[in-house]
Structures are given as C-alpha cells and as structure tokens.
CSV table of C-alpha atoms in Angstrom, one decimal:
chain,number,residue,atom,x,y,z
S,273,UNK,CA,246.0,151.2,115.1
S,274,UNK,CA,246.5,148.8,112.6
S,275,UNK,CA,250.2,148.0,111.5
S,276,UNK,CA,251.7,145.8,108.6
S,277,UNK,CA,254.9,144.1,108.2
S,278,UNK,CA,256.0,143.5,104.8
S,279,UNK,CA,259.5,142.8,102.9
S,280,UNK,CA,261.0,140.0,100.7
S,281,UNK,CA,261.1,136.6,101.9
S,282,UNK,CA,264.3,136.0,104.3
S,283,UNK,CA,264.3,139.6,104.8
S,284,UNK,CA,263.5,139.1,108.7
S,285,UNK,CA,259.9,140.3,108.4
S,286,UNK,CA,258.6,137.9,110.7
S,287,UNK,CA,261.0,138.1,113.4
S,288,UNK,CA,260.8,142.1,113.5
S,289,UNK,CA,256.8,141.7,113.6
S,290,UNK,CA,257.0,139.2,116.5
S,291,UNK,CA,259.6,141.4,118.4
S,292,UNK,CA,257.3,144.5,117.9
S,293,UNK,CA,254.4,142.5,119.2
S,294,UNK,CA,256.7,141.5,122.4
S,295,UNK,CA,257.4,145.2,123.0
S,296,UNK,CA,253.7,146.1,122.7
S,297,UNK,CA,252.7,143.4,125.2
S,298,UNK,CA,255.5,144.4,127.5
S,299,UNK,CA,253.8,148.2,127.5
S,300,UNK,CA,250.8,146.6,128.5
S,301,UNK,CA,249.0,147.7,125.0
S,302,UNK,CA,246.3,145.4,124.0
S,303,UNK,CA,247.3,143.5,120.5
S,304,UNK,CA,245.8,141.3,118.0
S,305,UNK,CA,248.6,139.6,116.2
S,306,UNK,CA,247.5,137.9,112.6
S,307,UNK,CA,249.7,136.0,110.5
S,308,UNK,CA,248.9,136.5,107.3
S,309,UNK,CA,252.1,135.0,105.5
S,310,UNK,CA,251.8,132.1,103.0
S,311,UNK,CA,254.6,130.6,105.4
S,312,UNK,CA,253.3,130.6,108.8
S,313,UNK,CA,256.0,131.2,111.2
S,314,UNK,CA,254.6,134.0,113.9
S,315,UNK,CA,253.5,131.6,116.2
S,316,UNK,CA,257.0,130.1,116.2
S,317,UNK,CA,258.6,133.4,116.7
S,318,UNK,CA,256.1,133.9,119.4
S,319,UNK,CA,257.4,130.7,121.6
S,320,UNK,CA,255.1,128.5,120.5
S,321,UNK,CA,256.0,125.1,120.0
S,322,UNK,CA,255.7,123.2,116.4
S,323,UNK,CA,252.5,121.4,117.4
S,324,UNK,CA,251.0,124.0,119.1
S,325,UNK,CA,251.5,126.3,116.1
S,326,UNK,CA,250.1,123.6,113.8
S,327,UNK,CA,247.0,123.6,115.8
S,328,UNK,CA,246.4,127.3,115.7
S,329,UNK,CA,242.8,127.7,114.2
S,330,UNK,CA,242.6,128.8,110.7
S,331,UNK,CA,240.7,132.0,109.9
S,332,UNK,CA,239.7,130.7,106.6
S,333,UNK,CA,238.2,127.9,108.2
S,334,UNK,CA,235.7,129.8,109.9
S,335,UNK,CA,234.7,132.2,107.1
S,336,UNK,CA,231.3,131.2,107.1
S,337,UNK,CA,231.1,131.8,111.1
S,338,UNK,CA,232.8,135.2,110.6
S,339,UNK,CA,230.3,136.3,107.5
S,340,UNK,CA,227.3,135.5,109.6
S,341,UNK,CA,228.8,137.4,112.5
S,342,UNK,CA,229.7,140.6,110.9
S,343,UNK,CA,226.7,140.8,109.0
S,344,UNK,CA,224.5,141.3,112.0
S,345,UNK,CA,221.3,142.9,111.0
S,346,UNK,CA,222.6,145.0,108.1
S,347,UNK,CA,219.6,145.1,105.6
S,348,UNK,CA,221.8,145.4,102.7
S,349,UNK,CA,223.4,141.9,103.0
S,350,UNK,CA,220.6,139.5,102.4
S,351,UNK,CA,222.8,136.3,103.6
S,352,UNK,CA,226.4,135.7,104.8
S,353,UNK,CA,226.8,133.8,101.2
S,354,UNK,CA,226.7,137.2,99.6
S,355,UNK,CA,229.7,138.7,101.4
S,356,UNK,CA,233.0,138.8,100.0
S,357,UNK,CA,236.5,139.6,101.4
S,358,UNK,CA,235.8,143.3,100.6
S,359,UNK,CA,232.1,143.8,101.9
S,360,UNK,CA,232.1,147.0,103.7
S,361,UNK,CA,230.1,147.4,107.2
S,362,UNK,CA,227.1,149.4,106.9
S,363,UNK,CA,224.2,150.4,109.8
S,364,UNK,CA,223.4,146.7,111.3
S,365,UNK,CA,226.8,145.3,110.6
S,366,UNK,CA,228.5,143.8,113.8
S,367,UNK,CA,232.0,145.4,114.5
S,368,UNK,CA,235.0,144.1,115.9
S,369,UNK,CA,236.9,145.8,118.8
S,370,UNK,CA,240.4,144.7,120.2
S,371,UNK,CA,239.5,144.0,123.7
S,372,UNK,CA,236.2,142.5,123.3
S,373,UNK,CA,235.2,138.8,123.8
S,374,UNK,CA,233.2,137.8,120.5
S,375,UNK,CA,232.3,134.4,118.7
S,376,UNK,CA,235.1,135.6,116.0
S,377,UNK,CA,237.7,135.8,118.6
S,378,UNK,CA,236.4,132.4,120.5
S,379,UNK,CA,236.4,130.5,117.2
S,380,UNK,CA,239.6,132.0,115.6
S,381,UNK,CA,242.0,133.6,118.3
S,382,UNK,CA,244.6,131.9,120.7
S,383,UNK,CA,245.9,134.0,123.5
S,384,UNK,CA,249.1,133.6,124.6
S,385,UNK,CA,251.5,134.9,127.2
S,386,UNK,CA,254.7,136.8,126.5
S,387,UNK,CA,256.5,137.0,129.7
S,388,UNK,CA,253.1,137.0,131.7
S,389,UNK,CA,251.4,139.5,129.2
S,390,UNK,CA,248.6,138.3,127.0
S,391,UNK,CA,248.3,138.6,123.1
S,392,UNK,CA,245.7,137.6,121.0
S,393,UNK,CA,247.1,135.7,117.8
S,394,UNK,CA,245.0,135.0,114.8
S,395,UNK,CA,246.3,132.8,111.4
S,396,UNK,CA,245.1,132.5,107.9
S,397,UNK,CA,246.1,128.7,108.2
S,398,UNK,CA,249.0,127.3,105.9
S,399,UNK,CA,248.8,126.4,102.3
S,400,UNK,CA,248.1,123.0,102.3
S,401,UNK,CA,248.8,120.1,99.9
S,402,UNK,CA,245.0,119.8,99.2
S,403,UNK,CA,245.3,123.5,98.1
S,404,UNK,CA,247.7,123.2,95.3
S,405,UNK,CA,246.7,123.5,92.1
S,406,UNK,CA,243.2,124.4,93.1
S,407,UNK,CA,243.6,127.4,95.2
S,408,UNK,CA,245.1,130.7,95.7
S,409,UNK,CA,246.7,132.0,98.9
S,410,UNK,CA,244.8,135.4,98.3
S,411,UNK,CA,241.4,133.3,99.2
S,412,UNK,CA,242.7,132.4,102.5
S,413,UNK,CA,243.6,136.1,103.5
S,414,UNK,CA,240.1,137.4,102.4
S,415,UNK,CA,239.1,136.5,106.3
S,416,UNK,CA,241.9,138.9,107.2
S,417,UNK,CA,240.7,141.7,105.1
S,418,UNK,CA,236.9,140.9,106.2
S,419,UNK,CA,237.7,141.5,109.7
S,420,UNK,CA,240.1,144.4,109.2
S,421,UNK,CA,237.3,145.9,107.2
S,422,UNK,CA,234.8,145.5,110.3
S,423,UNK,CA,237.3,146.2,113.3
S,424,UNK,CA,237.3,149.6,114.9
S,425,UNK,CA,240.5,150.1,116.8
S,426,UNK,CA,241.5,152.9,119.2
S,427,UNK,CA,244.8,154.9,119.9
S,428,UNK,CA,246.2,152.6,122.3
S,429,UNK,CA,245.3,149.3,120.7
S,430,UNK,CA,246.9,147.5,118.2
S,431,UNK,CA,246.7,145.2,115.2
S,432,UNK,CA,249.7,143.8,114.0
S,433,UNK,CA,249.7,141.8,110.8
S,434,UNK,CA,252.5,139.8,109.4
S,435,UNK,CA,251.8,140.0,105.7
S,436,UNK,CA,252.9,137.4,102.7
S,437,UNK,CA,256.2,138.6,101.2
S,438,UNK,CA,257.1,140.4,98.4
S,439,UNK,CA,254.5,142.2,96.2
S,440,UNK,CA,251.7,139.6,96.6
S,441,UNK,CA,250.3,142.1,99.6
S,442,UNK,CA,248.9,144.2,96.7
S,443,UNK,CA,246.5,141.3,95.2
S,444,UNK,CA,243.7,142.8,97.3
S,445,UNK,CA,242.8,146.1,99.1
S,446,UNK,CA,244.3,145.0,102.5
S,447,UNK,CA,247.1,146.9,101.9
S,448,UNK,CA,245.4,150.2,102.3
S,449,UNK,CA,244.0,148.7,105.8
S,450,UNK,CA,246.9,150.2,107.8
S,451,UNK,CA,248.3,153.1,109.4
S,452,UNK,CA,251.7,152.4,108.5
S,453,UNK,CA,253.5,149.8,106.8
S,454,UNK,CA,256.5,148.7,108.0
S,455,UNK,CA,258.9,147.3,105.2
S,456,UNK,CA,261.8,145.4,106.3
S,457,UNK,CA,265.0,145.6,104.1
S,458,UNK,CA,268.3,144.1,104.3
S,459,UNK,CA,271.1,146.5,102.9
S,460,UNK,CA,271.4,144.9,99.6
S,461,UNK,CA,269.8,145.7,96.0
S,462,UNK,CA,267.6,142.8,96.4
S,463,UNK,CA,266.7,144.1,99.9
S,464,UNK,CA,265.5,147.2,98.5
S,465,UNK,CA,263.6,146.0,95.3
S,466,UNK,CA,260.7,145.2,96.9
S,467,UNK,CA,260.7,148.8,98.4
S,468,UNK,CA,260.8,150.2,95.2
S,469,UNK,CA,258.1,148.0,93.8
S,470,UNK,CA,255.9,148.7,97.0
S,471,UNK,CA,256.4,152.3,97.0
S,472,UNK,CA,255.2,152.6,93.2
S,473,UNK,CA,252.2,150.6,93.5
S,474,UNK,CA,251.1,152.4,97.1
S,475,UNK,CA,251.8,156.0,95.7
S,476,UNK,CA,248.2,156.6,94.7
S,477,UNK,CA,246.6,155.3,97.9
S,478,UNK,CA,248.0,157.4,100.5
S,479,UNK,CA,250.1,154.4,102.5
S,480,UNK,CA,252.6,155.3,105.1
S,481,UNK,CA,255.5,153.1,104.4
S,482,UNK,CA,258.6,153.2,106.7
S,483,UNK,CA,261.4,151.2,105.8
S,484,UNK,CA,263.0,149.4,108.5
S,485,UNK,CA,266.8,148.3,107.8
S,486,UNK,CA,267.2,144.6,109.1
S,487,UNK,CA,270.6,142.6,109.6
S,488,UNK,CA,272.4,145.9,109.3
S,489,UNK,CA,276.4,145.4,110.5
S,490,UNK,CA,277.8,148.7,110.2
S,491,UNK,CA,277.8,152.5,109.0
S,492,UNK,CA,278.4,151.2,105.5
S,493,UNK,CA,275.0,149.4,105.4
S,494,UNK,CA,273.3,152.1,107.0
S,495,UNK,CA,274.5,154.8,104.2
S,496,UNK,CA,273.8,152.0,101.6
S,497,UNK,CA,269.9,151.9,102.7
S,498,UNK,CA,269.8,155.8,103.4
S,499,UNK,CA,271.1,156.3,99.6
S,500,UNK,CA,268.3,154.0,98.2
S,501,UNK,CA,265.3,154.5,100.2
S,502,UNK,CA,265.9,158.5,101.5
S,503,UNK,CA,263.7,159.7,104.3
S,504,UNK,CA,261.6,156.7,104.3
S,505,UNK,CA,264.4,154.7,106.4
S,506,UNK,CA,262.9,154.8,109.9
S,507,UNK,CA,265.4,152.7,111.9
S,508,UNK,CA,267.8,150.0,111.5
S,509,UNK,CA,268.2,146.8,113.6
S,510,UNK,CA,271.6,145.1,113.6
S,511,UNK,CA,272.9,141.6,115.3
S,512,UNK,CA,271.1,140.4,118.5
S,513,UNK,CA,272.0,137.7,120.6
S,514,UNK,CA,268.7,137.7,121.9
S,515,UNK,CA,267.1,136.9,118.5
S,516,UNK,CA,269.7,134.1,118.0
S,517,UNK,CA,268.5,132.6,121.2
S,518,UNK,CA,265.0,133.0,120.6
S,519,UNK,CA,265.2,131.3,117.1
S,520,UNK,CA,266.9,128.5,119.2
S,521,UNK,CA,263.8,128.3,121.2
S,522,UNK,CA,265.6,129.5,124.1
S,523,UNK,CA,264.7,133.3,124.3
S,524,UNK,CA,265.7,135.3,127.5
S,525,UNK,CA,262.9,137.5,129.3
S,526,UNK,CA,262.4,140.3,126.8
S,527,UNK,CA,263.9,143.0,129.0
S,528,UNK,CA,267.0,141.5,128.3
S,529,UNK,CA,267.0,142.8,124.6
S,530,UNK,CA,269.7,144.8,123.5
S,531,UNK,CA,269.3,148.5,124.4
S,532,UNK,CA,269.6,149.5,120.8
S,533,UNK,CA,267.1,147.3,119.6
S,534,UNK,CA,264.3,148.1,122.4
S,535,UNK,CA,264.9,151.9,121.3
S,536,UNK,CA,264.3,151.0,117.5
S,537,UNK,CA,261.3,149.1,118.4
S,538,UNK,CA,260.1,152.2,120.3
S,539,UNK,CA,260.7,154.3,117.2
S,540,UNK,CA,258.2,152.0,115.2
S,541,UNK,CA,255.5,152.4,118.2
S,542,UNK,CA,256.2,156.2,118.0
S,543,UNK,CA,255.7,156.2,113.9
S,544,UNK,CA,252.4,154.1,114.4
S,545,UNK,CA,250.9,156.7,116.9
S,546,UNK,CA,251.8,159.4,114.5
S,547,UNK,CA,250.2,158.0,111.6
S,548,UNK,CA,247.1,156.8,113.6
S,549,UNK,CA,246.8,160.4,114.5
S,550,UNK,CA,246.5,161.5,111.3
S,551,UNK,CA,243.9,158.8,110.2
S,552,UNK,CA,241.0,160.0,107.8
S,553,UNK,CA,237.9,157.6,108.8
S,554,UNK,CA,236.1,159.2,106.0
S,555,UNK,CA,239.0,158.5,103.6
S,556,UNK,CA,239.4,155.2,105.0
S,557,UNK,CA,236.0,153.9,104.4
S,558,UNK,CA,236.0,155.5,100.9
S,559,UNK,CA,239.0,153.3,100.2
S,560,UNK,CA,237.1,149.9,101.6
S,561,UNK,CA,234.2,150.9,99.1
S,562,UNK,CA,236.3,151.3,96.2
S,563,UNK,CA,237.9,148.3,96.4
S,564,UNK,CA,234.7,146.5,96.9
S,565,UNK,CA,233.1,147.9,93.9
S,566,UNK,CA,236.4,147.1,92.0
S,567,UNK,CA,236.1,143.3,93.2
S,568,UNK,CA,231.9,143.4,92.4
S,569,UNK,CA,232.8,144.2,89.0
S,570,UNK,CA,236.1,142.1,88.7
S,571,UNK,CA,234.4,138.7,89.9
S,572,UNK,CA,232.1,139.2,92.9
S,573,UNK,CA,228.9,139.8,91.4
S,574,UNK,CA,229.5,136.8,89.1
S,575,UNK,CA,230.3,134.6,91.8
S,576,UNK,CA,227.5,135.5,94.3
S,577,UNK,CA,224.9,136.1,91.8
S,578,UNK,CA,223.9,139.5,93.2
S,579,UNK,CA,224.6,143.0,92.7
S,580,UNK,CA,227.4,143.5,95.5
S,581,UNK,CA,227.1,147.5,94.9
S,582,UNK,CA,224.1,147.5,96.5
S,583,UNK,CA,225.9,146.3,99.8
S,584,UNK,CA,227.8,149.6,100.0
S,585,UNK,CA,225.7,151.9,102.7
S,586,UNK,CA,226.7,155.7,101.5
S,587,UNK,CA,225.8,157.0,104.6
S,588,UNK,CA,228.1,154.9,106.5
S,589,UNK,CA,231.5,155.8,107.9
S,590,UNK,CA,233.6,153.9,110.1
S,591,UNK,CA,235.0,155.3,113.4
S,592,UNK,CA,235.4,155.0,116.9
S,593,UNK,CA,231.8,156.0,117.9
S,594,UNK,CA,229.7,153.4,115.7
S,595,UNK,CA,228.7,150.0,116.5
S,596,UNK,CA,229.1,150.0,120.3
S,597,UNK,CA,226.5,147.4,121.4
S,598,UNK,CA,225.3,146.7,125.0
S,599,UNK,CA,225.7,143.1,124.8
S,600,UNK,CA,229.3,143.4,124.1
S,601,UNK,CA,231.3,141.8,126.7
S,602,UNK,CA,234.4,144.2,127.0
S,603,UNK,CA,237.5,143.4,128.9
S,604,UNK,CA,240.5,145.3,129.3
S,605,UNK,CA,243.1,142.4,128.5
S,606,UNK,CA,242.2,139.1,126.7
S,607,UNK,CA,241.6,136.2,129.0
S,608,UNK,CA,244.6,133.4,128.5
S,609,UNK,CA,242.8,130.2,126.8
S,610,UNK,CA,244.8,126.8,127.2
S,611,UNK,CA,247.3,125.8,124.4
S,612,UNK,CA,245.8,124.1,121.5
S,613,UNK,CA,246.2,120.7,121.3
S,614,UNK,CA,247.1,118.9,118.0
S,615,UNK,CA,244.9,116.9,115.9
C-alpha cells in the first residue's frame, strides 16, 4: 500500500513518517521509504549521519535510467526521451515491486537497518544552489511520480512518502497515488489551515485523508482539533522522550518508544490497511491517465514533440496480477548495502 505524509513546515511531518517507517520495519513489513520533501531530512530522522544522508543517490539524477527501464518493450513509447512524469504503464512496460531487486533500486535506493530491520530509502535529492532561478522542485519529484505509476504493491507491503510541505503536493497528480494520506497538524489555527486547503483540493479525487494531531499537550488541544477537522481526526501524538533523544542523534531501541505513541502508530497502520482493502485498480489507473492527458496537453506534447496521448494503453489496468516477469529476482527482504560514502 502507498502512504503519504503531508503537512505544513514544522508540523513534525518528517518525524512522524520516520516513526511510522520504524514501526512497520519492527513488524517485519517490507518498506520502501521515499523522501520527496524539498528539505531532505528523512534520512537523518531514520538515523543516517549528515554525510551519509548527503551521499544518498538522487532519484532525479537517475531519471534517464528510470525511464529506460520502465519503458521496457512498450510499443506505445518510442523512446525514453518521450516519457514524462505522468507516463502511464501499458502492455510491455516494466513494473516495480516492493521486494524485488532491479536496476532502479540498485541505482537509487539505499538499504539501511533500523534495529536490525532493513528498509529501502530513496530520495529525490536536495534543491541545490545550481537549481536556483532555473529549476522547479516539482521537476525533481517527477521521478517519484513515474515510479509510483509503475509500482505494484501488495496488501502487506508499504511505500511511505514524506511529501513536500503545504499545498505544493498538488502541483502534480501524485497526490492521487496513495491509499491514505496522513496530514500532520498541530493544534493551532495555522496547523489546521493546510488541512482545509488540502481537503478542498482533494475533494473531487476520492483521496482518503486522515488528520494526525501532533505536539498535543492535553485535552484542550484534542478538543480543538476535533472541532476543526471533525471525523477526519484519526489519532494524536504527544510529547515523546524517545523522539527528543532521536532528534539529538541518540535514539534508544524503538521498542522503548512510549506505549501511547506505539498504539497511535498501530492506528495509522490499521487505517492504511483499511484504505488499501478498498482500492479500485481501474479507478486508480483512470486517474493516472487523466493527469497524463492533462500534462500532455498543457506542456508535455510541446516539450517532447510527440502526441503523448498515444502512450495511453486503453486496455491496460494496473493490478497485482500484471507485469510478473520470470527474470525478476524477488527476495522477501532487501539485502543491506554498505552505507554511502560522501563524495
């Protein structure tokens, strides 16, 4: 299942997404974690040192490889150069699976151990000085959207994406790629303002949105969130000595996280499982095609010089049964690789 964490800057979005990833790993669930925030902090929240986090391979830097691999033998896509971030899969496309080994993971994923449990971590790469004035951060997350469009996940597998802050998540169709979106909100007026905006934007696309209250200090904070977001409030998190130690780079064993916060993380997992159980693969594919055609008409056709509508395979529906290839090497858990070395 695919899960997004969103929220305004400073809400604790990255911290909570890292806790959820640790929770899943502790339960021995296969996890691919993706840092798609303009401020790249997920690696550090998962225990990487500053140099290790900086040395993570950037998805955007490997976009040509990603496109060429995913294109496969799809006859509707003449070349990797004609693929854009919304290009949907079709007959002949290569699809990604959570537990397989493939060239995309080999080039772009770093496997780290969380209390001995392996997790694949991928990152868009930071917004650098060279990008200032000449690039848009959404061009970097295009690699994430392309991978999500070609990824087939099962009910006991997880992709967790730490999204960019605020309503910037709506700059692409990626916001429809998730079974559930957890919006992290502090119990303040500013904290819930992003919720209202997100709720309005997502209204027509069937997005499953759950609010996670963070930095809650007492019953009055909970009552405030209940008044502001109603039944969308799923669970709340309070003060955590474990998190404080983690933010200092000295985390204890994850099993020592406070019991109330462990229960809250389980509530997130339960909500994600419920949402995945209701996934409509046909609608999921239709939304993918919808945003591809919009992007094609808006800018894609002009940029690539081809009619990108022809990339759509009208008979193709993404689901768990498609794209199984004999040559895929599948392993139940990713094999840890050495920590990346700084350049």
